[in-house]
Amino acid sequence: MSEVTVLSSLDARRLRADFPILGRHVHGKPLAYLDSAASAQKPTAVLDIERSFYETSYTNVHRGVYELAAEATEAFEGAREKVRALLNAQSTREVVFTRGATEALNLVAYAWGLDNLGPGDIVVVTELEHHSNFVPWQYVAQRTGARFTVIPVDEAAELRLDALDEIASQGRVKAVAVGIVANSIGTVNPVEDIARWAHQQGAICVLDAAQAAPHRSLDVQALGCDFLALTGHKMLGPTGIGALWGRAELLEQMAPFNLGGEMIRSVTLERTTWNELPHKFEAGTPPIAQAVGFGAAIDYLASVGYEAIGCHERDLTAYALEGIGAIDGVTILGPPLERRGGIVSFVVDGIHPHDVAQILDYEGVAVRAGHHCTQPLMERFGITATTRASFYLYTLEEEIDRLVEGLGRVKKTFA
Amino acid sequence: MDDLYRELILDHYKSPRNHGELDPADGKAHGHNPLCGDDVEVTVNFAEDVIDAIRFKGRGCAISQAATSILTELVKGRTVSEIADLDKQVLLDELGVPLTPIRLKCAILGLGVLKVALHKAKGTPLPAEWSGADDLMLR
């Protein structure tokens, strides 16, 4: 799987052999896993490297002088280089390992926000945001006296950029935090335009790439943002590992986030000085084997190719929009195919999403039901929850067929 | 296999018993599960220490609404202290379906709301899982 080939499409059936869990049955039916937006399943390449790392090279990183410590550090820092290359960042100094995208976003909100926001300043997020890119900003705005505001969405859950002028007229826009792909509804946002607008206001632009990085290639230079957060577990990698990319000049100016071991240069009774980037932001023992697994996941994605992944997911999404959209009493939320990631979120007339998902589970079809950590968006559409199907490189059309058939059974049960 | 949607549950969901609102009511409470949007309001009237009449309204999943409907039939005519002490297992046995932890919350929402109504009207102890509940849950 190490050879990089450019494919216009991919052979999902062949790839599935790399994912042991996809062979299991649920309630006597083959598992149709349509919840990759919540978390992706793991290929053996990731599982094997974590195990072999523990079996051959494991110890704590950075300070040991013995051979194992050198090997572990090399593997850990090698994973950092893979993240750097993935994002086309200038230096590994700009890549901070975190527990996930949530911690990465909190790091920016706290370490940048607490020292750079105050009364008269505006923090802008969007109505589409996952709570992880919403709540930290709302909280830090309240702590600093800054104003917190959202870019609203239209009926298709697309950002209303016509509202930007009005937002800019309310004060100094200092931070703009936007997701690249909206997790609950699939909207792909025009983040390059938003980054440009943010910089025109003199603001920083923070991108939540948790839902984008698994599916599309990202180049922080082309995106024009200042910070970008991603998480390993949605990218076929382990849980507990993610990364924050930030421009070095901003990271250098920022105070630390967590404090303790590893992030210091020197500690005396009087004062402590901070380690260099990126270690200044990595207090404590990091998730070492998880970082190594994350690196293997990035390699796996590269071997399949983002172009092929995107193509496959577009085909699946078109197929699902057609199949689910044709069912009476089912309403799909969100934008048209051209501006949608591999996510189809819908409501069934008169049937709660939990009941929908429960009956689909009896058919072996795993979908998510709930507010998907986007309560403000749910409120915008006057609902409390949706049923969401999401697709990845291992998803098959026949799994979407089973979802559509299952929805028929849902309707029959409640008829 | 899909025991959860057996006849009893679907029947109560589609034709809820004691549905609506008592006005005036001796006791009233409202509960909301923000995780899934399940929403239940219970009103009760007492004849001395007996639950004489009970109504509920709300919206949410089949389990939450059917369980509350079944609950209203279960408690009518019984004493306040008996219901304040009622173990949730009694209701769950009545439902007779296997529930995962997340659906368990749906099933006992109505019972919790009723116990809060009894607490507010009669001073019975608040169930442990509801003590410390914030305004969102008890509004």
Coordinates of C-alpha atoms in Angstrom, one line a residue:
Chain A
M1 CA 0.0 0.0 0.0
S2 CA 3.0 2.3 0.0
E3 CA 3.0 3.0 -3.7
V4 CA 1.4 6.3 -4.6
T5 CA -0.9 5.9 -7.6
V6 CA -3.3 8.4 -9.1
L7 CA -6.6 6.8 -9.7
S8 CA -9.8 8.5 -11.0
S9 CA -11.7 6.1 -8.7
L10 CA -11.0 3.4 -6.2
D11 CA -12.0 -0.2 -5.6
A12 CA -13.8 0.0 -2.3
R13 CA -14.4 -3.7 -2.3
R14 CA -10.7 -4.4 -2.4
L15 CA -9.9 -1.8 0.2
R16 CA -12.4 -3.3 2.6
A17 CA -10.1 -6.3 3.0
D18 CA -7.8 -3.9 4.9
F19 CA -10.5 -3.2 7.5
P20 CA -11.2 -6.3 9.7
I21 CA -14.2 -4.8 11.5
L22 CA -16.1 -4.4 8.2
G23 CA -16.4 -8.2 8.0
R24 CA -18.5 -8.5 11.1
H25 CA -22.2 -9.0 11.5
V26 CA -24.7 -7.0 13.6
H27 CA -28.0 -8.6 14.6
G28 CA -27.2 -11.3 12.1
K29 CA -26.7 -9.0 9.2
P30 CA -23.5 -7.8 7.6
L31 CA -22.4 -4.5 9.1
A32 CA -23.1 -1.5 6.9
Y33 CA -21.1 1.2 8.6
L34 CA -22.5 4.6 7.5
D35 CA -21.1 6.6 10.4
S36 CA -17.6 7.5 9.4
A37 CA -18.2 11.2 10.0
A38 CA -18.4 10.3 13.7
S39 CA -15.3 8.1 13.5
A40 CA -13.6 6.1 10.8
Q41 CA -12.7 2.4 11.0
K42 CA -9.1 1.4 11.1
P43 CA -7.0 -0.5 8.5
T44 CA -4.6 -3.2 9.5
A45 CA -1.7 -0.9 8.5
V46 CA -2.6 1.4 11.4
L47 CA -3.4 -1.5 13.9
D48 CA -0.2 -3.3 13.0
I49 CA 2.1 -0.4 13.3
E50 CA 0.8 0.6 16.8
R51 CA 1.3 -3.0 18.0
S52 CA 4.8 -3.4 16.4
F53 CA 5.8 0.0 17.8
Y54 CA 4.8 -1.1 21.3
E55 CA 6.5 -4.5 20.8
T56 CA 9.8 -3.2 19.4
S57 CA 10.5 0.6 20.0
Y58 CA 8.3 1.9 22.8
T59 CA 9.4 4.2 25.5
N60 CA 8.9 7.8 26.4
V61 CA 10.0 10.4 23.8
H62 CA 12.6 13.2 23.7
R63 CA 14.8 13.0 26.8
G64 CA 16.1 9.4 27.0
V65 CA 19.7 8.8 26.0
Y66 CA 19.3 5.1 25.2
E67 CA 18.6 3.5 21.9
L68 CA 14.9 2.8 22.5
A69 CA 14.3 6.5 23.4
A70 CA 16.0 7.5 20.1
E71 CA 13.8 5.1 18.1
A72 CA 10.6 6.2 19.8
T73 CA 11.4 9.8 19.3
E74 CA 12.3 9.2 15.7
A75 CA 8.9 7.5 15.1
F76 CA 7.0 10.2 17.0
E77 CA 8.8 13.1 15.2
G78 CA 8.4 11.2 11.9
A79 CA 4.7 11.3 12.4
R80 CA 4.9 15.0 12.9
E81 CA 6.7 15.3 9.5
K82 CA 3.9 13.3 7.9
V83 CA 1.3 15.8 9.2
R84 CA 3.5 18.7 8.0
A85 CA 3.7 17.2 4.5
L86 CA 0.0 16.5 4.5
L87 CA -0.8 20.1 5.1
N88 CA 2.1 21.6 3.1
A89 CA 3.2 23.5 6.2
Q90 CA 6.5 25.2 6.1
S91 CA 8.0 23.5 9.2
T92 CA 7.3 20.8 11.8
R93 CA 7.7 23.7 14.3
E94 CA 4.2 24.7 13.2
V95 CA 2.7 21.3 13.9
V96 CA 1.5 20.7 17.5
F97 CA 0.2 17.3 18.5
T98 CA -3.0 17.4 20.5
R99 CA -5.6 14.9 21.7
G100 CA -7.8 15.8 18.8
A101 CA -9.4 18.7 16.9
T102 CA -11.3 19.8 20.1
E103 CA -8.1 20.3 22.0
A104 CA -6.5 22.0 19.1
L105 CA -9.3 24.5 18.9
N106 CA -9.4 25.0 22.6
L107 CA -5.6 25.7 22.5
V108 CA -6.1 28.5 20.0
A109 CA -9.2 29.9 21.8
Y110 CA -7.4 30.0 25.1
A111 CA -3.8 30.7 24.3
W112 CA -4.5 33.2 21.6
G113 CA -7.9 34.4 22.6
L114 CA -7.4 35.2 26.3
D115 CA -4.5 37.6 25.4
N116 CA -5.8 39.1 22.2
L117 CA -9.5 39.6 22.8
G118 CA -11.3 42.3 24.7
P119 CA -14.3 44.6 24.8
G120 CA -15.1 46.0 21.3
D121 CA -13.6 43.0 19.6
I122 CA -15.7 40.5 17.7
V123 CA -15.3 36.7 17.5
V124 CA -17.1 35.2 14.5
V125 CA -18.1 31.6 14.0
T126 CA -20.9 30.1 11.9
E127 CA -24.2 28.6 12.6
L128 CA -22.9 25.3 11.1
E129 CA -20.1 24.8 13.6
H130 CA -19.6 21.7 15.6
H131 CA -19.7 22.6 19.3
S132 CA -15.9 22.1 19.4
N133 CA -15.5 25.2 17.2
F134 CA -18.4 27.1 18.8
V135 CA -18.3 26.7 22.6
P136 CA -14.6 27.5 23.2
W137 CA -15.0 30.8 21.3
Q138 CA -18.3 31.7 22.9
Y139 CA -16.7 31.0 26.3
V140 CA -13.5 32.9 25.7
A141 CA -15.5 35.8 24.2
Q142 CA -17.5 35.9 27.5
R143 CA -14.3 35.7 29.6
T144 CA -12.7 38.6 27.7
G145 CA -15.7 40.8 27.1
A146 CA -15.5 40.4 23.4
R147 CA -18.7 40.0 21.3
F148 CA -19.5 36.6 19.9
T149 CA -21.4 36.4 16.7
V150 CA -22.3 33.8 14.0
I151 CA -22.4 33.9 10.2
P152 CA -26.0 32.7 9.5
V153 CA -27.0 30.0 7.0
D154 CA -29.7 30.0 4.3
E155 CA -32.4 27.4 3.8
A156 CA -29.8 25.1 2.1
A157 CA -27.5 25.4 5.2
E158 CA -25.0 27.4 3.2
L159 CA -23.2 30.4 4.7
R160 CA -24.8 33.7 4.0
L161 CA -21.7 35.7 3.0
D162 CA -24.0 38.7 2.5
A163 CA -24.1 39.0 6.3
L164 CA -20.3 39.7 6.5
D165 CA -20.6 43.5 6.0
E166 CA -23.1 43.8 8.7
I167 CA -20.9 41.8 11.1
A168 CA -17.8 43.9 10.2
S169 CA -19.8 47.1 11.0
Q170 CA -20.4 46.0 14.6
G171 CA -16.8 46.4 15.8
R172 CA -13.3 45.0 15.3
V173 CA -13.4 41.5 14.0
K174 CA -10.4 39.8 15.6
A175 CA -11.0 36.0 15.1
V176 CA -13.0 34.1 12.5
A177 CA -13.4 30.3 13.2
V178 CA -15.0 28.2 10.5
G179 CA -15.3 24.5 9.7
I180 CA -14.2 23.5 6.2
V181 CA -16.9 20.8 6.0
A182 CA -20.0 20.9 8.3
N183 CA -20.2 17.7 10.2
S184 CA -23.9 17.4 10.7
I185 CA -25.2 18.4 7.3
G186 CA -22.2 18.2 4.9
T187 CA -21.9 21.8 3.7
V188 CA -18.5 22.6 2.1
N189 CA -17.7 26.2 3.0
P190 CA -15.9 28.8 0.9
V191 CA -13.1 29.0 3.4
E192 CA -10.6 30.7 1.2
D193 CA -13.0 33.6 0.7
I194 CA -13.7 33.7 4.4
A195 CA -9.9 33.7 5.2
R196 CA -9.4 36.6 2.8
W197 CA -12.3 38.5 4.5
A198 CA -10.9 37.8 7.9
H199 CA -7.5 39.2 7.0
Q200 CA -9.1 42.3 5.4
Q201 CA -10.6 42.8 8.9
G202 CA -7.2 42.3 10.6
A203 CA -8.5 39.1 12.1
I204 CA -7.0 35.6 12.4
C205 CA -8.7 32.8 10.5
V206 CA -9.0 29.4 12.3
L207 CA -10.2 26.4 10.3
D208 CA -11.7 23.3 11.7
A209 CA -10.6 20.6 9.3
A210 CA -11.8 17.6 11.4
Q211 CA -14.4 16.7 8.8
A212 CA -12.4 17.8 5.7
A213 CA -9.0 16.2 6.3
P214 CA -10.2 12.6 5.9
H215 CA -11.6 13.4 2.5
R216 CA -9.8 16.1 0.6
S217 CA -6.2 17.3 0.3
L218 CA -5.5 20.5 2.3
D219 CA -2.8 23.0 1.7
V220 CA -2.6 25.6 4.4
Q221 CA -0.7 28.0 2.1
A222 CA -3.5 27.9 -0.5
L223 CA -6.3 28.0 2.2
G224 CA -4.7 31.2 3.6
C225 CA -5.7 30.5 7.2
D226 CA -3.6 31.1 10.3
F227 CA -4.6 27.9 12.3
L228 CA -6.0 24.6 11.3
A229 CA -7.2 21.8 13.5
L230 CA -7.6 18.1 12.6
T231 CA -8.1 14.8 14.3
G232 CA -6.6 11.4 13.7
H233 CA -9.6 9.1 14.4
K234 CA -11.7 10.4 11.6
M235 CA -8.8 9.8 9.2
L236 CA -8.5 6.1 9.8
G237 CA -6.1 6.7 12.7
P238 CA -6.3 6.1 16.4
T239 CA -8.3 8.1 18.9
G240 CA -6.5 10.5 21.3
I241 CA -4.3 12.1 18.6
G242 CA -4.8 15.2 16.5
A243 CA -2.9 18.2 15.5
L244 CA -3.0 22.0 15.4
W245 CA -1.1 23.7 12.6
G246 CA -0.4 27.4 13.3
R247 CA 1.7 30.1 11.7
A248 CA 5.0 30.1 13.6
E249 CA 5.0 33.8 14.2
L250 CA 1.6 33.5 15.9
L251 CA 2.5 30.4 17.9
E252 CA 5.7 32.1 19.1
Q253 CA 3.8 35.1 20.4
M254 CA 1.2 32.9 22.2
A255 CA 1.4 32.0 25.9
P256 CA 1.4 28.2 26.6
F257 CA -1.9 26.3 27.0
N258 CA -1.1 23.3 29.2
L259 CA 1.9 23.5 31.6
G260 CA 4.2 20.9 33.0
G261 CA 6.9 18.6 31.7
E262 CA 8.4 18.8 28.2
M263 CA 7.0 22.3 27.5
I264 CA 9.7 24.1 29.6
R265 CA 13.2 25.3 28.8
S266 CA 14.2 25.9 32.4
V267 CA 12.4 25.9 35.7
T268 CA 13.6 27.7 38.8
L269 CA 11.9 28.8 42.1
E270 CA 11.5 32.3 40.6
R271 CA 10.4 31.6 37.0
T272 CA 10.0 29.2 34.2
T273 CA 10.8 29.7 30.5
W274 CA 9.1 27.9 27.6
N275 CA 10.5 25.3 25.3
E276 CA 10.8 26.0 21.6
L277 CA 8.0 25.3 19.1
P278 CA 6.1 23.0 18.9
H279 CA 7.1 21.5 22.3
K280 CA 6.0 24.7 24.1
F281 CA 2.4 23.5 23.5
E282 CA 3.0 19.8 24.3
A283 CA 3.0 19.4 28.1
G284 CA 3.2 15.9 29.5
T285 CA 3.8 12.6 27.8
P286 CA 2.1 12.7 24.4
P287 CA 0.0 9.9 22.8
I288 CA 3.1 8.4 21.3
A289 CA 1.9 5.2 19.7
Q290 CA -1.2 7.0 18.6
A291 CA 0.9 9.6 16.8
V292 CA 2.8 6.7 15.0
G293 CA -0.6 5.2 14.1
F294 CA -1.8 8.5 12.8
G295 CA 1.3 8.7 10.6
A296 CA 0.5 5.3 9.2
A297 CA -3.1 6.4 8.5
I298 CA -1.8 9.5 6.6
D299 CA 0.4 7.1 4.5
Y300 CA -2.6 4.9 3.9
L301 CA -4.7 7.8 2.7
A302 CA -1.9 8.9 0.4
S303 CA -1.6 5.5 -1.1
V304 CA -5.3 5.5 -2.0
G305 CA -5.1 9.1 -3.1
Y306 CA -7.4 12.0 -2.1
E307 CA -8.5 12.4 -5.7
A308 CA -9.8 8.9 -5.8
I309 CA -11.4 9.2 -2.4
G310 CA -13.2 12.4 -3.4
C311 CA -14.4 10.9 -6.6
H312 CA -15.7 7.7 -4.9
E313 CA -17.5 9.8 -2.2
R314 CA -19.1 12.1 -4.7
D315 CA -20.5 9.1 -6.6
L316 CA -21.8 7.6 -3.3
T317 CA -23.3 10.9 -2.2
A318 CA -25.1 11.4 -5.5
Y319 CA -26.4 7.9 -5.3
A320 CA -27.6 8.4 -1.7
L321 CA -29.2 11.8 -2.4
E322 CA -31.2 10.2 -5.2
G323 CA -32.2 7.1 -3.3
I324 CA -33.1 8.7 0.0
G325 CA -34.6 11.7 -1.7
A326 CA -37.0 9.5 -3.6
I327 CA -38.6 8.2 -0.4
D328 CA -42.0 9.8 0.5
G329 CA -42.0 11.7 3.8
V330 CA -38.2 12.0 3.9
T331 CA -36.6 15.5 3.8
I332 CA -32.8 15.8 3.2
L333 CA -31.2 18.9 4.7
G334 CA -28.3 20.8 3.2
P335 CA -26.7 21.9 0.0
P336 CA -26.6 20.4 -3.5
L337 CA -24.1 17.8 -4.4
E338 CA -21.5 20.3 -5.7
R339 CA -21.0 21.9 -2.3
R340 CA -21.6 18.8 -0.1
G341 CA -19.2 16.4 1.5
G342 CA -20.0 12.7 1.9
I343 CA -22.8 13.3 4.4
V344 CA -26.6 13.0 4.0
S345 CA -28.6 14.2 6.9
F346 CA -32.4 13.8 6.8
V347 CA -35.6 13.8 8.8
V348 CA -38.5 11.4 8.4
D349 CA -42.0 12.8 8.9
G350 CA -43.4 12.0 12.3
I351 CA -40.6 9.6 13.3
H352 CA -37.9 10.5 15.7
P353 CA -34.3 10.0 14.4
H354 CA -33.6 7.7 17.4
D355 CA -36.4 5.4 16.3
V356 CA -35.1 5.6 12.7
A357 CA -31.6 4.7 13.7
Q358 CA -32.7 1.9 16.0
I359 CA -34.7 0.1 13.4
L360 CA -31.9 0.6 10.8
D361 CA -29.6 -1.0 13.4
Y362 CA -31.7 -4.2 13.4
E363 CA -30.9 -4.3 9.6
G364 CA -27.2 -4.0 10.4
V365 CA -27.1 -0.4 9.1
A366 CA -25.2 1.9 11.5
V367 CA -26.1 5.6 11.1
R368 CA -26.1 8.4 13.7
A369 CA -29.1 10.0 15.1
G370 CA -29.1 13.2 17.2
H371 CA -28.0 16.8 17.1
H372 CA -24.4 15.8 16.0
C373 CA -23.0 18.4 18.4
T374 CA -24.6 21.2 16.4
Q375 CA -27.5 22.3 18.5
P376 CA -27.6 25.9 17.2
L377 CA -27.9 24.5 13.6
M378 CA -30.7 22.2 14.7
E379 CA -32.5 25.1 16.3
R380 CA -32.0 27.2 13.1
F381 CA -34.0 24.5 11.2
G382 CA -36.6 24.1 14.0
I383 CA -35.6 20.5 14.7
T384 CA -33.9 18.7 17.6
A385 CA -32.2 16.0 15.7
T386 CA -31.6 14.3 12.3
T387 CA -30.6 10.9 11.0
R388 CA -27.2 11.1 9.4
A389 CA -25.5 8.7 6.9
S390 CA -21.9 9.4 6.1
F391 CA -19.5 7.7 3.6
Y392 CA -15.9 7.0 3.3
L393 CA -13.4 5.2 1.0
Y394 CA -14.7 1.7 2.1
T395 CA -18.4 2.5 1.6
L396 CA -20.3 0.5 -1.0
E397 CA -23.4 1.5 -3.0
E398 CA -25.1 -1.7 -1.8
E399 CA -24.8 -0.4 1.8
I400 CA -26.8 2.7 0.7
D401 CA -29.3 0.4 -0.9
R402 CA -29.7 -1.3 2.4
L403 CA -30.2 2.1 4.1
V404 CA -32.9 2.9 1.6
E405 CA -34.6 -0.5 2.1
G406 CA -34.3 0.0 5.9
L407 CA -36.0 3.3 5.7
G408 CA -38.9 1.5 4.0
R409 CA -39.0 -0.8 7.0
V410 CA -39.0 2.2 9.4
K411 CA -42.0 3.7 7.7
K412 CA -43.8 0.3 7.7
T413 CA -43.2 -0.1 11.4
F414 CA -44.7 3.3 12.2
A415 CA -47.4 3.2 9.5
Chain B
M1 CA -35.4 -9.2 16.8
D2 CA -36.8 -5.6 16.8
D3 CA -38.5 -6.3 20.1
L4 CA -38.2 -2.6 21.0
Y5 CA -41.0 -1.8 18.6
R6 CA -43.4 -4.5 19.8
E7 CA -47.1 -4.0 19.5
L8 CA -47.5 -2.5 23.0
I9 CA -45.0 0.3 22.4
L10 CA -46.3 1.2 19.0
D11 CA -49.9 1.2 20.2
H12 CA -49.1 3.6 23.1
Y13 CA -47.0 5.8 20.8
K14 CA -49.7 6.0 18.1
S15 CA -52.6 6.3 20.6
P16 CA -51.2 7.7 23.8
R17 CA -53.4 7.2 26.9
N18 CA -54.2 10.2 29.3
H19 CA -52.8 12.6 26.7
G20 CA -53.2 16.3 27.2
E21 CA -53.1 18.6 30.2
L22 CA -55.1 19.0 33.4
D23 CA -56.1 22.6 34.0
P24 CA -56.2 23.4 36.9
A25 CA -53.6 20.9 38.1
D26 CA -52.4 20.2 41.6
G27 CA -49.0 19.2 40.4
K28 CA -47.1 19.9 37.2
A29 CA -43.5 19.4 35.9
H30 CA -41.7 19.5 32.6
G31 CA -38.6 17.6 31.5
H32 CA -36.4 17.8 28.5
N33 CA -33.6 15.7 27.3
P34 CA -31.4 18.0 25.3
L35 CA -29.4 15.1 23.9
C36 CA -32.3 13.9 21.7
G37 CA -35.0 16.5 22.1
D38 CA -37.4 14.3 24.1
D39 CA -39.8 16.5 25.9
V40 CA -42.5 15.6 28.4
E41 CA -44.9 17.6 30.6
V42 CA -47.0 15.9 33.3
T43 CA -49.9 17.3 35.2
V44 CA -51.6 15.5 38.1
N45 CA -54.5 16.0 40.4
F46 CA -54.8 14.3 43.8
A47 CA -57.7 13.0 45.9
E48 CA -56.0 13.4 49.3
D49 CA -52.8 11.3 48.9
V50 CA -53.9 9.3 45.8
I51 CA -53.1 10.2 42.2
D52 CA -56.6 10.8 41.0
A53 CA -56.0 12.0 37.5
I54 CA -52.9 12.4 35.3
R55 CA -52.2 13.7 31.9
F56 CA -49.1 14.1 29.8
K57 CA -48.0 15.8 26.6
G58 CA -44.8 16.1 24.8
R59 CA -42.8 15.0 21.8
G60 CA -39.9 12.8 21.1
C61 CA -39.1 9.2 20.3
A62 CA -41.5 6.3 20.4
I63 CA -39.9 5.0 23.6
S64 CA -40.1 8.2 25.6
Q65 CA -43.7 8.9 24.6
A66 CA -45.0 5.3 24.9
A67 CA -43.3 4.8 28.2
T68 CA -44.9 7.9 29.6
S69 CA -48.3 6.8 28.3
I70 CA -47.8 3.4 30.0
L71 CA -46.7 5.1 33.2
T72 CA -49.9 7.1 33.4
E73 CA -51.9 3.9 33.4
L74 CA -49.6 2.4 35.9
V75 CA -49.8 5.1 38.5
K76 CA -53.4 6.2 38.4
G77 CA -55.2 5.4 41.7
R78 CA -52.0 4.7 43.6
T79 CA -50.7 6.8 46.5
V80 CA -48.2 9.7 46.1
S81 CA -45.6 8.1 48.4
E82 CA -45.9 4.8 46.6
I83 CA -45.1 6.4 43.3
A84 CA -42.4 8.7 44.7
D85 CA -40.6 5.5 45.8
L86 CA -41.4 3.6 42.7
D87 CA -38.4 1.8 41.3
K88 CA -37.8 2.5 37.6
Q89 CA -37.5 -1.3 37.1
V90 CA -41.3 -1.6 37.6
L91 CA -41.9 0.6 34.6
L92 CA -39.2 -1.1 32.6
D93 CA -40.8 -4.5 33.4
E94 CA -44.0 -3.1 32.1
L95 CA -42.4 -2.0 28.9
G96 CA -40.8 -5.4 28.6
V97 CA -38.2 -4.5 26.0
P98 CA -34.4 -4.6 26.2
L99 CA -33.0 -1.1 26.3
T100 CA -29.4 0.2 25.7
P101 CA -28.3 2.8 28.2
I102 CA -29.1 5.7 25.8
R103 CA -32.6 4.5 25.3
L104 CA -33.1 3.8 29.0
K105 CA -33.0 7.6 29.4
C106 CA -35.8 7.9 26.9
A107 CA -37.8 5.3 28.8
I108 CA -37.6 6.9 32.3
L109 CA -37.9 10.5 31.3
G110 CA -41.7 10.5 32.1
L111 CA -41.2 8.8 35.4
G112 CA -38.6 11.4 36.4
V113 CA -40.9 14.2 35.4
L114 CA -43.8 12.7 37.4
K115 CA -41.5 12.4 40.5
V116 CA -40.5 16.0 40.1
A117 CA -44.2 17.0 39.9
L118 CA -44.9 15.0 43.1
H119 CA -41.9 16.7 44.8
K120 CA -43.1 20.1 43.9
A121 CA -46.7 19.5 45.0
K122 CA -46.3 17.1 47.9
G123 CA -42.7 17.5 49.1
T124 CA -41.7 13.9 48.4
P125 CA -38.0 13.3 47.9
L126 CA -36.6 14.1 44.5
P127 CA -35.3 11.1 42.8
A128 CA -31.5 10.8 43.0
E129 CA -31.0 11.0 39.2
W130 CA -32.9 14.3 39.1
S131 CA -31.3 16.0 42.2
G132 CA -29.0 18.7 41.0
A133 CA -30.7 18.8 37.6
D134 CA -30.4 22.3 36.1
D135 CA -33.1 24.6 34.8
L136 CA -32.8 23.1 31.4
M137 CA -34.1 19.7 32.8
L138 CA -36.7 21.1 35.2
R139 CA -38.0 24.1 33.4

